[in-house]
PDB file of C-alpha atoms in Angstrom:
ATOM      1  CA  UNK A 239     -68.671  -2.441  28.675  1.00 78.00           C
ATOM      2  CA  UNK A 240     -66.891  -4.989  30.792  1.00 80.00           C
ATOM      3  CA  UNK A 241     -63.154  -5.493  30.937  1.00 82.00           C
ATOM      4  CA  UNK A 242     -61.041  -8.245  32.438  1.00 83.00           C
ATOM      5  CA  UNK A 243     -57.395  -9.138  32.592  1.00 80.00           C
ATOM      6  CA  UNK A 244     -55.638 -12.194  34.012  1.00 80.00           C
ATOM      7  CA  UNK A 245     -52.507 -10.932  35.732  1.00 78.00           C
ATOM      8  CA  UNK A 246     -49.449 -13.171  36.049  1.00 77.00           C
ATOM      9  CA  UNK A 247     -47.378 -13.268  39.202  1.00 75.00           C
ATOM     10  CA  UNK A 248     -45.908  -9.789  39.018  1.00 65.00           C
ATOM     11  CA  UNK A 249     -43.212  -9.939  41.632  1.00 68.00           C
ATOM     12  CA  UNK A 250     -43.242  -8.325  45.021  1.00 73.00           C
ATOM     13  CA  UNK A 251     -44.593  -4.814  44.430  1.00 78.00           C
ATOM     14  CA  UNK A 252     -46.774  -3.294  41.722  1.00 80.00           C
ATOM     15  CA  UNK A 253     -49.647  -0.893  41.144  1.00 83.00           C
ATOM     16  CA  UNK A 254     -52.595  -0.920  38.763  1.00 86.00           C
ATOM     17  CA  UNK A 255     -53.019   2.273  36.756  1.00 89.00           C
ATOM     18  CA  UNK A 256     -55.928   3.274  34.534  1.00 89.00           C
ATOM     19  CA  UNK A 257     -54.762   6.043  32.213  1.00 88.00           C
ATOM     20  CA  UNK A 258     -57.523   8.124  30.650  1.00 83.00           C
ATOM     21  CA  UNK A 259     -56.527  10.472  27.854  1.00 77.00           C
ATOM     22  CA  UNK A 260     -59.226  12.776  26.575  1.00 69.00           C
ATOM     23  CA  UNK A 261     -59.052  13.345  22.860  1.00 64.00           C
ATOM     24  CA  UNK A 262     -59.387  16.422  20.743  1.00 61.00           C
ATOM     25  CA  UNK A 263     -63.129  16.639  21.452  1.00 60.00           C
ATOM     26  CA  UNK A 264     -64.213  18.589  24.542  1.00 56.00           C
ATOM     27  CA  UNK A 265     -67.366  16.465  24.756  1.00 62.00           C
ATOM     28  CA  UNK A 266     -65.717  13.159  25.674  1.00 70.00           C
ATOM     29  CA  UNK A 267     -66.438  11.393  28.958  1.00 78.00           C
ATOM     30  CA  UNK A 268     -64.975   8.320  30.642  1.00 84.00           C
ATOM     31  CA  UNK A 269     -66.645   6.387  33.481  1.00 87.00           C
ATOM     32  CA  UNK A 270     -65.404   3.412  35.565  1.00 89.00           C
ATOM     33  CA  UNK A 271     -67.285   1.221  38.043  1.00 91.00           C
ATOM     34  CA  UNK A 272     -66.952  -1.978  40.068  1.00 89.00           C
ATOM     35  CA  UNK A 273     -63.197  -2.505  39.835  1.00 89.00           C
ATOM     36  CA  UNK A 274     -62.214  -5.815  41.406  1.00 86.00           C
ATOM     37  CA  UNK A 275     -58.902  -7.609  41.911  1.00 83.00           C
ATOM     38  CA  UNK A 276     -59.244 -11.236  43.042  1.00 80.00           C
ATOM     39  CA  UNK A 277     -56.731 -14.026  43.597  1.00 77.00           C
ATOM     40  CA  UNK A 278     -56.429 -16.716  40.931  1.00 74.00           C
ATOM     41  CA  UNK A 279     -55.758 -16.641  37.218  1.00 68.00           C
ATOM     42  CA  UNK A 280     -59.316 -17.147  35.975  1.00 70.00           C
ATOM     43  CA  UNK A 281     -61.694 -14.243  35.530  1.00 74.00           C
ATOM     44  CA  UNK A 282     -65.094 -15.812  36.117  1.00 64.00           C
ATOM     45  CA  UNK A 283     -67.367 -12.962  37.236  1.00 54.00           C
ATOM     46  CA  UNK A 284     -68.285 -11.969  33.702  1.00 52.00           C
ATOM     47  CA  UNK A 285     -67.037 -12.427  30.170  1.00 49.00           C
ATOM     48  CA  UNK A 286     -65.543  -9.468  28.302  1.00 41.00           C
ATOM     49  CA  UNK A 287     -68.287  -9.729  25.673  1.00 41.00           C
ATOM     50  CA  UNK A 288     -71.015  -8.814  28.189  1.00 45.00           C
ATOM     51  CA  UNK A 289     -72.325  -5.290  27.968  1.00 48.00           C
ATOM     52  CA  UNK A 290     -74.846  -5.427  30.814  1.00 53.00           C
ATOM     53  CA  UNK A 291     -74.535  -6.643  34.385  1.00 50.00           C
ATOM     54  CA  UNK A 292     -76.240  -9.961  35.189  1.00 48.00           C
ATOM     55  CA  UNK A 293     -79.767  -9.506  36.619  1.00 49.00           C
ATOM     56  CA  UNK A 294     -78.768 -11.405  39.766  1.00 46.00           C
ATOM     57  CA  UNK A 295     -75.110 -10.526  40.296  1.00 44.00           C
ATOM     58  CA  UNK A 296     -73.066 -12.883  42.408  1.00 44.00           C
ATOM     59  CA  UNK A 297     -70.905 -11.334  45.136  1.00 46.00           C
ATOM     60  CA  UNK A 298     -67.359 -10.626  44.084  1.00 43.00           C
ATOM     61  CA  UNK A 299     -64.933 -12.219  46.573  1.00 45.00           C
ATOM     62  CA  UNK A 300     -62.380  -9.496  46.010  1.00 53.00           C
ATOM     63  CA  UNK A 301     -59.252  -8.721  47.921  1.00 54.00           C
ATOM     64  CA  UNK A 302     -59.271  -5.279  46.340  1.00 72.00           C
ATOM     65  CA  UNK A 303     -62.625  -3.922  45.186  1.00 83.00           C
ATOM     66  CA  UNK A 304     -64.178  -0.498  44.638  1.00 89.00           C
ATOM     67  CA  UNK A 305     -67.722   0.350  43.565  1.00 91.00           C
ATOM     68  CA  UNK A 306     -67.268   4.102  44.237  1.00 92.00           C
ATOM     69  CA  UNK A 307     -70.530   4.153  46.228  1.00 91.00           C
ATOM     70  CA  UNK A 308     -69.012   5.820  49.333  1.00 91.00           C
ATOM     71  CA  UNK A 309     -65.674   7.181  48.142  1.00 92.00           C
ATOM     72  CA  UNK A 310     -62.725   6.331  45.910  1.00 91.00           C
ATOM     73  CA  UNK A 311     -61.720   3.517  48.286  1.00 89.00           C
ATOM     74  CA  UNK A 312     -57.913   3.512  48.318  1.00 86.00           C
ATOM     75  CA  UNK A 313     -57.595   4.518  44.672  1.00 88.00           C
ATOM     76  CA  UNK A 314     -55.267   7.456  44.073  1.00 89.00           C
ATOM     77  CA  UNK A 315     -56.366  10.291  41.770  1.00 89.00           C
ATOM     78  CA  UNK A 316     -53.494  11.740  39.780  1.00 86.00           C
ATOM     79  CA  UNK A 317     -54.161  14.371  37.138  1.00 79.00           C
ATOM     80  CA  UNK A 318     -51.684  17.013  35.983  1.00 72.00           C
ATOM     81  CA  UNK A 319     -54.342  19.481  34.765  1.00 68.00           C
ATOM     82  CA  UNK A 320     -57.698  20.618  36.044  1.00 68.00           C
ATOM     83  CA  UNK A 321     -59.406  17.579  34.551  1.00 73.00           C
ATOM     84  CA  UNK A 322     -59.949  15.497  37.713  1.00 80.00           C
ATOM     85  CA  UNK A 323     -61.751  12.206  38.358  1.00 87.00           C
ATOM     86  CA  UNK A 324     -64.898  12.629  40.446  1.00 88.00           C
ATOM     87  CA  UNK A 325     -67.678  10.459  41.799  1.00 90.00           C
ATOM     88  CA  UNK A 326     -70.998  10.980  40.084  1.00 87.00           C
ATOM     89  CA  UNK A 327     -74.468   9.439  39.913  1.00 89.00           C
ATOM     90  CA  UNK A 328     -76.757   9.144  36.924  1.00 83.00           C
ATOM     91  CA  UNK A 329     -78.950  11.751  38.616  1.00 83.00           C
ATOM     92  CA  UNK A 330     -76.038  14.197  38.262  1.00 79.00           C
ATOM     93  CA  UNK A 331     -75.404  13.341  34.611  1.00 71.00           C
ATOM     94  CA  UNK A 332     -75.807  16.799  33.119  1.00 66.00           C
ATOM     95  CA  UNK A 333     -74.037  15.905  29.878  1.00 59.00           C
ATOM     96  CA  UNK A 334     -77.166  14.521  28.164  1.00 54.00           C
ATOM     97  CA  UNK A 335     -76.281  11.624  25.918  1.00 57.00           C
ATOM     98  CA  UNK A 336     -72.711  11.319  27.181  1.00 67.00           C
ATOM     99  CA  UNK A 337     -72.561  10.486  30.894  1.00 72.00           C
ATOM    100  CA  UNK A 338     -73.992   7.146  32.107  1.00 80.00           C
ATOM    101  CA  UNK A 339     -77.502   7.456  33.519  1.00 80.00           C
ATOM    102  CA  UNK A 340     -77.143   4.444  35.849  1.00 83.00           C
ATOM    103  CA  UNK A 341     -74.270   2.835  37.707  1.00 84.00           C
ATOM    104  CA  UNK A 342     -73.288  -0.804  37.345  1.00 84.00           C
ATOM    105  CA  UNK A 343     -73.358  -1.738  41.045  1.00 85.00           C
ATOM    106  CA  UNK A 344     -77.080  -1.176  41.609  1.00 86.00           C
ATOM    107  CA  UNK A 345     -78.295  -0.466  38.045  1.00 86.00           C
ATOM    108  CA  UNK A 346     -79.964   2.688  39.367  1.00 87.00           C
ATOM    109  CA  UNK A 347     -79.551   6.412  38.653  1.00 87.00           C
ATOM    110  CA  UNK A 348     -78.721   6.969  42.345  1.00 89.00           C
ATOM    111  CA  UNK A 349     -75.607   4.738  42.279  1.00 90.00           C
ATOM    112  CA  UNK A 350     -72.111   6.186  41.998  1.00 91.00           C
ATOM    113  CA  UNK A 351     -69.287   5.632  39.521  1.00 91.00           C
ATOM    114  CA  UNK A 352     -65.915   7.278  38.835  1.00 90.00           C
ATOM    115  CA  UNK A 353     -66.226   9.889  36.104  1.00 87.00           C
ATOM    116  CA  UNK A 354     -63.889  12.009  34.011  1.00 83.00           C
ATOM    117  CA  UNK A 355     -65.261  14.760  31.769  1.00 77.00           C
ATOM    118  CA  UNK A 356     -62.930  16.315  29.236  1.00 67.00           C
ATOM    119  CA  UNK A 357     -62.499  20.056  29.315  1.00 59.00           C
ATOM    120  CA  UNK A 358     -61.309  22.144  26.421  1.00 50.00           C
ATOM    121  CA  UNK A 359     -58.354  23.404  28.471  1.00 55.00           C
ATOM    122  CA  UNK A 360     -57.122  19.861  29.200  1.00 56.00           C
ATOM    123  CA  UNK A 361     -57.456  18.108  25.855  1.00 61.00           C
ATOM    124  CA  UNK A 362     -54.904  15.360  25.232  1.00 62.00           C
ATOM    125  CA  UNK A 363     -53.835  15.317  28.885  1.00 74.00           C
ATOM    126  CA  UNK A 364     -53.813  12.055  30.826  1.00 80.00           C
ATOM    127  CA  UNK A 365     -55.633  11.569  34.118  1.00 85.00           C
ATOM    128  CA  UNK A 366     -54.779   8.549  36.237  1.00 89.00           C
ATOM    129  CA  UNK A 367     -56.773   6.352  38.600  1.00 90.00           C
ATOM    130  CA  UNK A 368     -54.352   4.033  40.396  1.00 89.00           C
ATOM    131  CA  UNK A 369     -53.994   1.720  43.350  1.00 85.00           C
ATOM    132  CA  UNK A 370     -51.539   2.165  46.165  1.00 83.00           C
ATOM    133  CA  UNK A 371     -48.515  -0.128  45.888  1.00 82.00           C
ATOM    134  CA  UNK A 372     -49.760  -3.727  46.060  1.00 78.00           C
ATOM    135  CA  UNK A 373     -48.020  -7.028  46.744  1.00 74.00           C
ATOM    136  CA  UNK A 374     -48.656 -10.100  44.613  1.00 67.00           C
ATOM    137  CA  UNK A 375     -47.451 -13.528  45.478  1.00 69.00           C
ATOM    138  CA  UNK A 376     -49.710 -15.283  42.958  1.00 74.00           C
ATOM    139  CA  UNK A 377     -51.749 -14.718  39.827  1.00 80.00           C
ATOM    140  CA  UNK A 378     -54.816 -12.471  40.001  1.00 81.00           C
ATOM    141  CA  UNK A 379     -57.839 -11.386  37.984  1.00 84.00           C
ATOM    142  CA  UNK A 380     -58.655  -7.725  37.362  1.00 86.00           C
ATOM    143  CA  UNK A 381     -62.270  -6.987  36.349  1.00 88.00           C
ATOM    144  CA  UNK A 382     -63.978  -3.643  35.793  1.00 89.00           C
ATOM    145  CA  UNK A 383     -66.791  -1.847  33.979  1.00 88.00           C
ATOM    146  CA  UNK A 384     -66.167   1.173  31.815  1.00 87.00           C
ATOM    147  CA  UNK A 385     -67.978   3.617  29.544  1.00 84.00           C
ATOM    148  CA  UNK A 386     -66.272   5.863  27.021  1.00 81.00           C
ATOM    149  CA  UNK A 387     -68.204   8.639  25.325  1.00 72.00           C
ATOM    150  CA  UNK A 388     -71.609   8.133  26.995  1.00 48.00           C
ATOM    151  CA  UNK A 389     -74.582   5.776  27.152  1.00 45.00           C
ATOM    152  CA  UNK A 390     -75.007   5.530  23.392  1.00 46.00           C
ATOM    153  CA  UNK A 391     -71.351   4.545  22.803  1.00 40.00           C
TER     154      UNK A 391
END
């Protein structure tokens, strides 16, 4: 699924935080990919009703972008329990029917995405994926891809 949010001018300093709370089911998974923050108040890369990436994606002119292909970029991982975000590929998706089999960036099993797998010891605990402190002097667009529960969700 695709998500987008037009951000107003937020003042001098702020951070973007994705909060993932695993439910009462130890089989839940959450995946994130291609997070992009661009100047301007119009999200134009995709519409929130899209569920698949365009076949010929246009480059994202982002001032703050992460595809998770090499690392977590500058995103900060913050989890109080043992349930930590990790980078994973579809080739590593051992949770058959739950973890994404391909990433969004390359639409291949070898591409990476950020992944959180719930564990029975950490149910109902939040895990955070957040930016360092950012400065905003104008409006911006936040776009990202996410998957909750697995490829059939």
